[in-house]
Tab-separated table of C-alpha atoms and ligand atoms in Angstrom:
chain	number	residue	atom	x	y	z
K	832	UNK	CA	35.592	-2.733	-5.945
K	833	UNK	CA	35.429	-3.103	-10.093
K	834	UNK	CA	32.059	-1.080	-11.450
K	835	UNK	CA	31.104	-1.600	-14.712
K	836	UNK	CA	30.813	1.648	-16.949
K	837	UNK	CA	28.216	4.041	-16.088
K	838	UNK	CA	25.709	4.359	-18.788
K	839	UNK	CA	24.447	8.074	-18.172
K	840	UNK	CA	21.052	8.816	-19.049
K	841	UNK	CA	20.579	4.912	-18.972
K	842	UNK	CA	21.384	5.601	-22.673
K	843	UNK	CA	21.568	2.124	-24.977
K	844	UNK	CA	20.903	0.187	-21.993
K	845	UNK	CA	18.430	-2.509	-22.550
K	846	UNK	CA	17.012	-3.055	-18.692
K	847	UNK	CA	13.854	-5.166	-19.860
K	848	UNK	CA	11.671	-6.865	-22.525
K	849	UNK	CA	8.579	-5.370	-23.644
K	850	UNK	CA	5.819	-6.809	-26.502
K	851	UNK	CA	4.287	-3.016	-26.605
K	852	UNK	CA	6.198	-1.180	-28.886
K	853	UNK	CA	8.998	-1.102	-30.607
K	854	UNK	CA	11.595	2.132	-31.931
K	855	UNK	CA	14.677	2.163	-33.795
K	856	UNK	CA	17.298	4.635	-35.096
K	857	UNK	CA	16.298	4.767	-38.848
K	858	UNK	CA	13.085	5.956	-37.903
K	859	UNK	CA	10.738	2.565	-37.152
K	860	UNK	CA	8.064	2.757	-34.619
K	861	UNK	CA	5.788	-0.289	-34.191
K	862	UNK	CA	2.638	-0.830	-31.877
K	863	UNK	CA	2.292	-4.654	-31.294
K	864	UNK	CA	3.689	-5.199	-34.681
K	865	UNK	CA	1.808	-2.840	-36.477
K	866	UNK	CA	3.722	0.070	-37.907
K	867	UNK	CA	2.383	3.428	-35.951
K	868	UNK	CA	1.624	5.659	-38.910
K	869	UNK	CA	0.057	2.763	-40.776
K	870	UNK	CA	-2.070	2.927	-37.483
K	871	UNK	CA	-2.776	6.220	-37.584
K	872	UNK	CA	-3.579	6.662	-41.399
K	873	UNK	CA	-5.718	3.702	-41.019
K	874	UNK	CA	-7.256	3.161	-37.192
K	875	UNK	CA	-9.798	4.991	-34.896
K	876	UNK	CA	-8.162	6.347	-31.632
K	877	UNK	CA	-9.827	3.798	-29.779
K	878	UNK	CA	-8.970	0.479	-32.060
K	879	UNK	CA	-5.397	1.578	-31.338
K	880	UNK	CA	-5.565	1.855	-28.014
K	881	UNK	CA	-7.540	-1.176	-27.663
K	882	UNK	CA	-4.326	-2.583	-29.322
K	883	UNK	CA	-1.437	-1.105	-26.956
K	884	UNK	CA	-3.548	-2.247	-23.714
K	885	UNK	CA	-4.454	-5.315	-24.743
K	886	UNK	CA	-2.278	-7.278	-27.682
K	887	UNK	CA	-4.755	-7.537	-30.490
K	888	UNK	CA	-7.037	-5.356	-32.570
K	889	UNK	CA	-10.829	-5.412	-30.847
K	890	UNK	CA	-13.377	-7.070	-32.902
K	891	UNK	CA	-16.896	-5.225	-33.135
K	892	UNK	CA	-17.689	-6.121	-29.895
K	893	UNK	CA	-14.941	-5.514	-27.961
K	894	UNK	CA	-14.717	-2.184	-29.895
K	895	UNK	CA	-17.823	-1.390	-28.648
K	896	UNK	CA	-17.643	-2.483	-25.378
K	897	UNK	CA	-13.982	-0.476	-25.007
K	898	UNK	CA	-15.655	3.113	-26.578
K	899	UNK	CA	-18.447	2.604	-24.347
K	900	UNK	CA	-16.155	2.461	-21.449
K	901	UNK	CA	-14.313	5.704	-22.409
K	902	UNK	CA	-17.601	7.089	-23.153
K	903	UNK	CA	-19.241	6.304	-19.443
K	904	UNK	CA	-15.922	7.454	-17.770
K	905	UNK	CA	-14.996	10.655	-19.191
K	906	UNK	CA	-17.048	12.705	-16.869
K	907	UNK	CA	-14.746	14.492	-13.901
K	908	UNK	CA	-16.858	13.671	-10.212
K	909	UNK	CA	-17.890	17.102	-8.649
K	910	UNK	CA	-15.559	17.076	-6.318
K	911	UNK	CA	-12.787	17.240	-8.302
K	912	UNK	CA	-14.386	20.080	-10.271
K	913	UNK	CA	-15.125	21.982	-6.486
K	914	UNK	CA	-11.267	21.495	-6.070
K	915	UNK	CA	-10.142	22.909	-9.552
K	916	UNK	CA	-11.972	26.029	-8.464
K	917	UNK	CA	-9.970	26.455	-5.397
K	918	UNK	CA	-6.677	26.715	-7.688
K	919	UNK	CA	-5.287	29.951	-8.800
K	920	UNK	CA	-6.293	30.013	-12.661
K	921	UNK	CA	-2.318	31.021	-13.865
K	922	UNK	CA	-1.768	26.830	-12.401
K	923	UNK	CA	-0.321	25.354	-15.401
K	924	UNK	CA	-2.353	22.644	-16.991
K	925	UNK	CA	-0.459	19.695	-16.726
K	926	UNK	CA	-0.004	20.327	-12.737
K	927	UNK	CA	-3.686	20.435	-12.380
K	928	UNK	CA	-4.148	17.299	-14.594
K	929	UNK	CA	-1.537	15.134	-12.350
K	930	UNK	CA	-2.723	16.648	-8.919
K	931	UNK	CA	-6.639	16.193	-9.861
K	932	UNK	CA	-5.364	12.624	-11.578
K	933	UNK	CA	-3.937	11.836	-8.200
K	934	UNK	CA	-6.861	12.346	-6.382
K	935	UNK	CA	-9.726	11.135	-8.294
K	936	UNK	CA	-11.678	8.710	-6.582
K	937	UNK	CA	-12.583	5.612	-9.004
K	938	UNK	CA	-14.653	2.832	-9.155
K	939	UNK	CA	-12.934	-0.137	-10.725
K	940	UNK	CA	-11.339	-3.007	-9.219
K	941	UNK	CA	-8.657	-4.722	-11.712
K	942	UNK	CA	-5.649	-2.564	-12.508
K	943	UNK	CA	-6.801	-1.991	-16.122
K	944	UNK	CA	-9.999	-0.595	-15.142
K	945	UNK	CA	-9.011	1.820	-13.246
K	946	UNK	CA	-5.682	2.779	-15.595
K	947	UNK	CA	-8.680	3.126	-18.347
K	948	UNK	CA	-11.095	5.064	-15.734
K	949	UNK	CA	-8.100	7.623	-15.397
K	950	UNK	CA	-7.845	7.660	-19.015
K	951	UNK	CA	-11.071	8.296	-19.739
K	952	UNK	CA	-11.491	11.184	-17.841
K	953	UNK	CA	-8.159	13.135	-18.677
K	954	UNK	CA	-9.849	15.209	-21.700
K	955	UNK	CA	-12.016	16.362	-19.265
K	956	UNK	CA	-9.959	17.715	-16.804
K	957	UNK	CA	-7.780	19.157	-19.248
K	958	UNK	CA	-11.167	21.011	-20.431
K	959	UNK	CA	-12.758	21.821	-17.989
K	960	UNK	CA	-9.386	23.439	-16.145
K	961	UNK	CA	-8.727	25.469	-19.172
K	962	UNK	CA	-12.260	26.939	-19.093
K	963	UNK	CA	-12.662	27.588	-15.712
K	964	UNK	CA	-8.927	29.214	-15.606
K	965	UNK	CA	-10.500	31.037	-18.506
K	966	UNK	CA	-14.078	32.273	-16.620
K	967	UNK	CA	-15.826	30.081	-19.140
K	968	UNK	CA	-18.505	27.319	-18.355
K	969	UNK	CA	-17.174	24.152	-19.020
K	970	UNK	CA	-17.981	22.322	-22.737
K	971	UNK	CA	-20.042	19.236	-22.357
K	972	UNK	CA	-19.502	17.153	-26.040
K	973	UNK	CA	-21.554	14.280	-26.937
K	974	UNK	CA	-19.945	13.090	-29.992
K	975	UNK	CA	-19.178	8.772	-30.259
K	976	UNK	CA	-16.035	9.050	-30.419
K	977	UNK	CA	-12.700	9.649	-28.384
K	978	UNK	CA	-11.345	12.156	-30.991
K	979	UNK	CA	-14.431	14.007	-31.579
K	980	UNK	CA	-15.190	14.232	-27.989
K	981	UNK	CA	-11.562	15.748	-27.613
K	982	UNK	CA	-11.531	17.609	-30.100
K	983	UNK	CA	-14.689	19.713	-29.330
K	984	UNK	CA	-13.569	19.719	-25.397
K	985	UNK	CA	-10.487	21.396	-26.712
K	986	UNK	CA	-11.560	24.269	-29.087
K	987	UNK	CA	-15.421	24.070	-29.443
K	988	UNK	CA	-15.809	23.013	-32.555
K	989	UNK	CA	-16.967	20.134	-34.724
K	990	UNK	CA	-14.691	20.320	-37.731
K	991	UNK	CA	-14.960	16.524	-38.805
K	992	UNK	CA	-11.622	16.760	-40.636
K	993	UNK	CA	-9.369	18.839	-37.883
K	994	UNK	CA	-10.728	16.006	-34.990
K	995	UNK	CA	-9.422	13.304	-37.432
K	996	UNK	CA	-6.022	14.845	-37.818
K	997	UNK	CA	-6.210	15.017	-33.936
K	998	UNK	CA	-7.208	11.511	-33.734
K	999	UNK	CA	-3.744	10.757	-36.343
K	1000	UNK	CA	-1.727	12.793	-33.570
K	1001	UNK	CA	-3.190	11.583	-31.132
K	1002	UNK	CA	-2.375	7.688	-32.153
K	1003	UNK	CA	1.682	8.669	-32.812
K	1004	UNK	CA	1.378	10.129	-29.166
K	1005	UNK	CA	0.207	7.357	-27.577
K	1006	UNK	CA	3.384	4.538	-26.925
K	1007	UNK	CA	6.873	4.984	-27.134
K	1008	UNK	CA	8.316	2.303	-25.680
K	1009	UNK	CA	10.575	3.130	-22.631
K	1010	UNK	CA	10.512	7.206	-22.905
K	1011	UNK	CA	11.041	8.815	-20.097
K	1012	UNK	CA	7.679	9.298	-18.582
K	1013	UNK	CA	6.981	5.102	-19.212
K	1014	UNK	CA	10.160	4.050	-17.454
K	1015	UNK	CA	9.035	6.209	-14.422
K	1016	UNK	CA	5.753	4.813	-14.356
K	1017	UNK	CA	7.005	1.243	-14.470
K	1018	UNK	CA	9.847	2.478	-11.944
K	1019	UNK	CA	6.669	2.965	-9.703
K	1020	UNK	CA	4.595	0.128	-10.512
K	1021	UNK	CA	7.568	-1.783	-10.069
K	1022	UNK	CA	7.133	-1.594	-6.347
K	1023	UNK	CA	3.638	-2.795	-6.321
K	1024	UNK	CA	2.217	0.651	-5.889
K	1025	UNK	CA	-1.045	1.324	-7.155
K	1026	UNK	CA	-1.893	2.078	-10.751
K	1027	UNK	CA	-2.825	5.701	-9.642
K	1028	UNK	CA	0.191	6.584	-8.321
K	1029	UNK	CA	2.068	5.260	-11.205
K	1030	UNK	CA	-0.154	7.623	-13.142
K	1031	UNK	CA	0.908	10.745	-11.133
K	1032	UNK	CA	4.230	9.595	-11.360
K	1033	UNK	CA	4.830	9.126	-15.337
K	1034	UNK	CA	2.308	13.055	-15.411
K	1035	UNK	CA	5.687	13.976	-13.381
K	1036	UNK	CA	8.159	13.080	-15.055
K	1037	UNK	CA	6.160	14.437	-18.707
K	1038	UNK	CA	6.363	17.755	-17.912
K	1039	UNK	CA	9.591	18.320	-18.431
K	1040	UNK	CA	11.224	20.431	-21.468
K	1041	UNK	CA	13.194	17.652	-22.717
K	1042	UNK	CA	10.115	15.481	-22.341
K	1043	UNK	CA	6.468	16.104	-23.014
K	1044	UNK	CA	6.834	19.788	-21.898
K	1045	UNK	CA	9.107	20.422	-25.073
K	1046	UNK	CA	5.787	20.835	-27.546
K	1047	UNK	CA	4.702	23.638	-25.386
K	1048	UNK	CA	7.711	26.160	-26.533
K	1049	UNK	CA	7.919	25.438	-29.951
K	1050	UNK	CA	5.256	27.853	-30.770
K	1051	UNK	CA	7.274	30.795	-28.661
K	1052	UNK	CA	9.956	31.199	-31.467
K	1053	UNK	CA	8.243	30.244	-34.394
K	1054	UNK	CA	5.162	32.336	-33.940
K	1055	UNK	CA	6.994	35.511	-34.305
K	1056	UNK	CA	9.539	34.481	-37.400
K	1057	UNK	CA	8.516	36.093	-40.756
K	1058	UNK	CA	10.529	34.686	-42.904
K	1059	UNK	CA	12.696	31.548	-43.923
K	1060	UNK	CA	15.956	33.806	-43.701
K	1061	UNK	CA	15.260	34.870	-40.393
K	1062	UNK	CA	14.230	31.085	-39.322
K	1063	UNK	CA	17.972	30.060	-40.316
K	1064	UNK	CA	19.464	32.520	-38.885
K	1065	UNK	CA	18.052	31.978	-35.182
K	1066	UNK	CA	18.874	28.098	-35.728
K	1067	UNK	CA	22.644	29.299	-36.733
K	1068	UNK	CA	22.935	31.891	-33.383
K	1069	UNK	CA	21.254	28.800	-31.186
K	1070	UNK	CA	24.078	26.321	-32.064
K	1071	UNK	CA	26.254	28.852	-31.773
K	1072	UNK	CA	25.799	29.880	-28.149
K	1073	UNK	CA	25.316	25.801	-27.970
K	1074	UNK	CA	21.570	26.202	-27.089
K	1075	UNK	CA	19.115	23.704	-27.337
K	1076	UNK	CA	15.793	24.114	-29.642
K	1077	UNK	CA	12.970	22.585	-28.792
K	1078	UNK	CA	11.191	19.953	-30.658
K	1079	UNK	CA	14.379	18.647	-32.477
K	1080	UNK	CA	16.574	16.154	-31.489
K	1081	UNK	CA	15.559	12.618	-30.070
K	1082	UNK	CA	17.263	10.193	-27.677
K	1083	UNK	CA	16.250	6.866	-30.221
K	1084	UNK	CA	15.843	8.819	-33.693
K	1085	UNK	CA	18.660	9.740	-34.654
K	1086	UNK	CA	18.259	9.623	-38.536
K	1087	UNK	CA	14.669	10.431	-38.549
K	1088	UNK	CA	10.954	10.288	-36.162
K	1089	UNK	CA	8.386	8.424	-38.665
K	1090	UNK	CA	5.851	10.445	-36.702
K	1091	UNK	CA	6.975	13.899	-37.163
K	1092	UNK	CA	7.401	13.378	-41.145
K	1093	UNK	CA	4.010	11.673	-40.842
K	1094	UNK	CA	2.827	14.981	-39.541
K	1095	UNK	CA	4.613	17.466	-41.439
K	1096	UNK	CA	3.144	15.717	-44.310
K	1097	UNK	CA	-0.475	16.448	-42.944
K	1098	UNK	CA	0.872	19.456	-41.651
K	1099	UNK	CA	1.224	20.734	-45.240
K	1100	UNK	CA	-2.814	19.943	-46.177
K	1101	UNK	CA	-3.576	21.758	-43.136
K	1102	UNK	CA	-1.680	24.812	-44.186
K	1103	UNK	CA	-2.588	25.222	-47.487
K	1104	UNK	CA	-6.114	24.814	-45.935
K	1105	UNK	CA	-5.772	27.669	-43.755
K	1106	UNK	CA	-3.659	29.465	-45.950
K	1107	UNK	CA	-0.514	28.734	-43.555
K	1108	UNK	CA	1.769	28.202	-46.243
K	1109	UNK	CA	4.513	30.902	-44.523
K	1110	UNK	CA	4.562	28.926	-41.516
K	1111	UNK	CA	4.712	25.606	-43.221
K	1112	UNK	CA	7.731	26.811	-45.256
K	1113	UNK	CA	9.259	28.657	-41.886
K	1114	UNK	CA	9.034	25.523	-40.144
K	1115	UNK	CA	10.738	23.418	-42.802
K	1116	UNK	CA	13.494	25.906	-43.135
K	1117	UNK	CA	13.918	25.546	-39.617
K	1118	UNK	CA	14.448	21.267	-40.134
K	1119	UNK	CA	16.433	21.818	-42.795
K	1120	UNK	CA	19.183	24.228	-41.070
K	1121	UNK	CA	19.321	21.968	-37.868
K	1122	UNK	CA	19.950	18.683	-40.326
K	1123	UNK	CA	22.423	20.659	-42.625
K	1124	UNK	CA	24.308	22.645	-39.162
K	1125	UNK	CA	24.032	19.441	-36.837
K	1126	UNK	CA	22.124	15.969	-38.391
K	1127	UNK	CA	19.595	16.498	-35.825
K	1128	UNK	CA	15.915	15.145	-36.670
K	1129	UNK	CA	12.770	17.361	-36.078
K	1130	UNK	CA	10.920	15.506	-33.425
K	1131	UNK	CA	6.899	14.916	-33.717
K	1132	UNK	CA	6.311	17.432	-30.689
K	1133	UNK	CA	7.869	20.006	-33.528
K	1134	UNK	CA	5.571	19.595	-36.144
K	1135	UNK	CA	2.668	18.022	-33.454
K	1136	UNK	CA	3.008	22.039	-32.220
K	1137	UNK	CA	2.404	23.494	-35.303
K	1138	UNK	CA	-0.521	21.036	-36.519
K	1139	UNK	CA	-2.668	22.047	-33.219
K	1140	UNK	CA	-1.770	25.769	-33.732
K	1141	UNK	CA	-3.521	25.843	-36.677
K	1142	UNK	CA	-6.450	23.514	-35.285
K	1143	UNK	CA	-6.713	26.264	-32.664
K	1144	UNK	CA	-5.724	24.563	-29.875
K	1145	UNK	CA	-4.143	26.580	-26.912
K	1146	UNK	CA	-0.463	25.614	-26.840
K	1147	UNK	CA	-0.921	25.688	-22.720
K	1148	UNK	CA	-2.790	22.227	-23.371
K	1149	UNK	CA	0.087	20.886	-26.027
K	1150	UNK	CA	1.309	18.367	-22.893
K	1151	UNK	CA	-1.612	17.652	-21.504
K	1152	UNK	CA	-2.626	16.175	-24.967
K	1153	UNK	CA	0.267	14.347	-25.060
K	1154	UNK	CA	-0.134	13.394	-21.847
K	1155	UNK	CA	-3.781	12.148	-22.716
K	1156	UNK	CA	-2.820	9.598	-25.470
K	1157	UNK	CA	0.400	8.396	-23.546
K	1158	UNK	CA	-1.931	7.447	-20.569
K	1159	UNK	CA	-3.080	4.507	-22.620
K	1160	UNK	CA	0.864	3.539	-23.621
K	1161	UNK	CA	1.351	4.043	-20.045
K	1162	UNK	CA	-1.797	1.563	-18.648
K	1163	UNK	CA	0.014	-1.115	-21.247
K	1164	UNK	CA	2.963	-0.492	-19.301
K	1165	UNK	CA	1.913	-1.096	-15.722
K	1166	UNK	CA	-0.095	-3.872	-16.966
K	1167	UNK	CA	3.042	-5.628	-18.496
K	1168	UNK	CA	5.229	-4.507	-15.290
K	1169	UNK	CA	2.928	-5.842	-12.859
K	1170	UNK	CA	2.572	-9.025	-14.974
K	1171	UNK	CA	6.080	-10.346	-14.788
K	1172	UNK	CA	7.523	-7.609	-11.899
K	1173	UNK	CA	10.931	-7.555	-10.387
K	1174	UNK	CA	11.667	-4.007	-8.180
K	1175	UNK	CA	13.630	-1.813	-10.420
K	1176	UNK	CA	16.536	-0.729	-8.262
K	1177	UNK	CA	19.914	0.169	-10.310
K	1178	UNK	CA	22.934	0.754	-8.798
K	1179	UNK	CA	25.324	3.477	-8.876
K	1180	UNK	CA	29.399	4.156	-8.396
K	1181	UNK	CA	30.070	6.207	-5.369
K	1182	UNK	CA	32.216	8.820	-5.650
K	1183	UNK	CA	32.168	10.856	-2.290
K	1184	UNK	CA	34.862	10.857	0.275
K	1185	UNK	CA	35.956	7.973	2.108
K	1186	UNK	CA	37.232	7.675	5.489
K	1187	UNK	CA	35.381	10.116	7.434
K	1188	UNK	CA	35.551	10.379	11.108
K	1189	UNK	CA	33.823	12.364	13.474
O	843	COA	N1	18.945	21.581	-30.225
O	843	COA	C1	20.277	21.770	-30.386
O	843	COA	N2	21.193	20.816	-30.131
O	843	COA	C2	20.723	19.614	-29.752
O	843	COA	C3	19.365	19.340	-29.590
O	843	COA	C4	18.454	20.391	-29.853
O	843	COA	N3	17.141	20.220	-29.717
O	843	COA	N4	19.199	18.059	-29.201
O	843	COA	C5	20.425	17.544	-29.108
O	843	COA	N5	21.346	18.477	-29.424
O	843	COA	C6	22.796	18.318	-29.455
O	843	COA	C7	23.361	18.421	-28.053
O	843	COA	O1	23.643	19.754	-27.700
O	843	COA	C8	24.573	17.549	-28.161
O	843	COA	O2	25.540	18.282	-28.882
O	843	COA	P1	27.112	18.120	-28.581
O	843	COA	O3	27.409	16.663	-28.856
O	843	COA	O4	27.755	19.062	-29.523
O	843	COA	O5	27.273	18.471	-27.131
O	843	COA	C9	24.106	16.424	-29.075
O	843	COA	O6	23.089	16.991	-29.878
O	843	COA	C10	23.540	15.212	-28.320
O	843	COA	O7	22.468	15.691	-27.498
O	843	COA	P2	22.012	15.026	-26.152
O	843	COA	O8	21.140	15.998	-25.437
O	843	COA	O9	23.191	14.501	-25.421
O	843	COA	O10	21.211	13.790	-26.714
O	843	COA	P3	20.162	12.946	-25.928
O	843	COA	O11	19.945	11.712	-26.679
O	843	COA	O12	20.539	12.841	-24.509
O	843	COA	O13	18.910	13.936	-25.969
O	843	COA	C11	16.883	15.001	-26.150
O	843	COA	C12	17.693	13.738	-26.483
O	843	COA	C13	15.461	14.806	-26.660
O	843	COA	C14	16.854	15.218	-24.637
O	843	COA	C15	17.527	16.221	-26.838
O	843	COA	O14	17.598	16.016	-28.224
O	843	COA	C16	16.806	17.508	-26.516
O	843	COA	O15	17.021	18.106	-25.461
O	843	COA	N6	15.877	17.980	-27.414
O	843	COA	C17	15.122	19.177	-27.153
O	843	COA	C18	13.887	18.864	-26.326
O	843	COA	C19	12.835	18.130	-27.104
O	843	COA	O16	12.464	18.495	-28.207
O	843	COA	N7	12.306	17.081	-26.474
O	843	COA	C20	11.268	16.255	-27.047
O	843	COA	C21	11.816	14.892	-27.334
O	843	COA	S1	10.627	13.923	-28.234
């Protein structure tokens, strides 16, 4: 029998359309036609999401309606709470957000509403895990919006400016066409399970290294580097023993990902802020030896890593985050799955043995 060539990874193989976003090599990411950083210099956390689930920017009033949504939803029932206490507290984060995720009981009917329900109350179960894994009582924030809310969830504070640059982070997080995590939720909802599950699955597939789980190791060897010269030097003895770093490299980007020069950009305010400037200048040493040994991009978990370091965010909850804004990229996707849905079921070339008997 003739098979075609096998594409491994799935890598350059177009295997449907989408109108959500949009990525190309020299660096372009667009959200419904709307470049992402101009989004994210320019748009609330919840105008953009608005935007991936639905097509258009709200007006006022579905604005409203939308944040109030988010608002009503975010608190985790008691029961789920009573089962987070029953886990041993060393349970990673993002297993305890896609196990509690999977079991949350919700109220909507229509797919969206209970996508959005899910989403609503993921900041919350990130929270409240890492207190209670922690001894503490959990934080209860009242602030309007998404980003504030999140932001004081995370570390207990109300800085204004370091819940904005969340917000910005949180808004290049959010859709990335058909990453990893996206195609395995539409892999699920592509057999008309139910938006829940399709949840768990794409939580899955994020936590791994060379996915969402990347963003949680970058902070391992930079952290201890004290100077430039020694930042080049580990990059030169990793691509010598042909090791991987994490938070560089990118299966689309080749040239360059808009969002992690967006952030390094902000990352540099921040820094001189908090009087970071060592790191800042580790961390570009870093870029620059991996694009002058191998042309290989920083990624935005890279310099995402560093930005919520210095917001004083635990790096245990650097997925979950991620995780967090994607689950609005990912509603957009089962929405648009479901809308026009034919099982995804590839095919593959068989090369066992032939001609077995018993
Ligand atoms: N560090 C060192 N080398 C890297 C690298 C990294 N982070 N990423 C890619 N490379 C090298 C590979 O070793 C390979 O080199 P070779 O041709 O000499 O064998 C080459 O670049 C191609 O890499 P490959 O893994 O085949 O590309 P891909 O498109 O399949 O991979 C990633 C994309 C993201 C999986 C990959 O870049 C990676 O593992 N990055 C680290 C994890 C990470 O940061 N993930 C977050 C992504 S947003």
């Amino acid at each position: 029998m003739e098979y075609e060539e096998v594409k491994k990874g799935l890598a350059g193989v177009i295997v449907d359309n989408t109108a959500i976003a949009s990525t190309d090599s020299n660096g372009t990411l667009i959200y419904r036609g709307y470049a992402a950083e101009e989004l994210a210099e320019k748009s609330t956390f919840e105008e953009v999401a608005y935007l991936v689930v639905y097509g258009h920017l709200p007006n006022k009033k579905e604005l409203l309606k939308f944040s109030n949504l988010l608002n009503r939803n975010s608190r985790v029932p008691q029961n789920i709470n009573k089962i987070m206490k029953l886990l041993p507290r060393n349970t990673p984060a993002i297993d305890v957000l896609r196990s509690m995720v999977s079991l949350m009981p919700l109220n909507g009917d229509e797919n969206d509403g209970k996508l959005l329900e899910i989403a609503a109350k993921i900041p919350r179960i990130i929270s409240d895990w890492h207190r209670l894994s922690k001894g503490s009582a959990p934080l209860r924030g009242t602030a309007e919006t998404y980003a504030e809310r999140f932001y004081y969830l995370l570390t207990g504070n109300k800085s204004k400016s370091d819940a904005r640059l969340l917000e910005e982070l949180l808004i290049l997080y959010m859709e990335h066409e058909f990453n990893a995590s996206t195609f395995t939720l539409r892999v699920a909802a592509s057999t008309l399970t139910d938006p829940q599950a399709a949840m768990t699955a794409a939580l899955a597939a994020i936590k791994g290294p060379l996915h969402g789980g990347a963003n949680a190791e970058i902070l391992d060897y930079l952290l201890p580097m004290k100077s430039t010269p020694e930042a080049r030097k580990y990059v030169d003895g990793k691509l010598r023993k042909k090791e991987k770093i994490m938070g560089f490299g990118h299966r689309i980007y080749k040239n360059k990902d808009p969002r992690a020069q967006y952030l390094k950009e902000r990352l540099r305010g921040l820094a001189a802020a908090k009087g970071a400037e060592k790191l800042y200048n580790i961390a570009v040493a870093i870029e620059d030896e991996m694009w002058k040994m191998k042309n290989i991009p920083a990624n935005m978990d890279f310099y995402a890593a560093i930005c919520m370091y210095l917001m004083k965010i635990d790096s245990s909850l650097n997925t979950p985050i991620f995780a967090a804004s994607r689950s609005f990229g990912w509603t957009a996707h089962y929405l648009e799955q479901v809308s026009n849905n034919k099982l995804i079921r590839p095919s593959s070339r068989y090369i066992g043995m032939l001609g077995m008997h018993l």
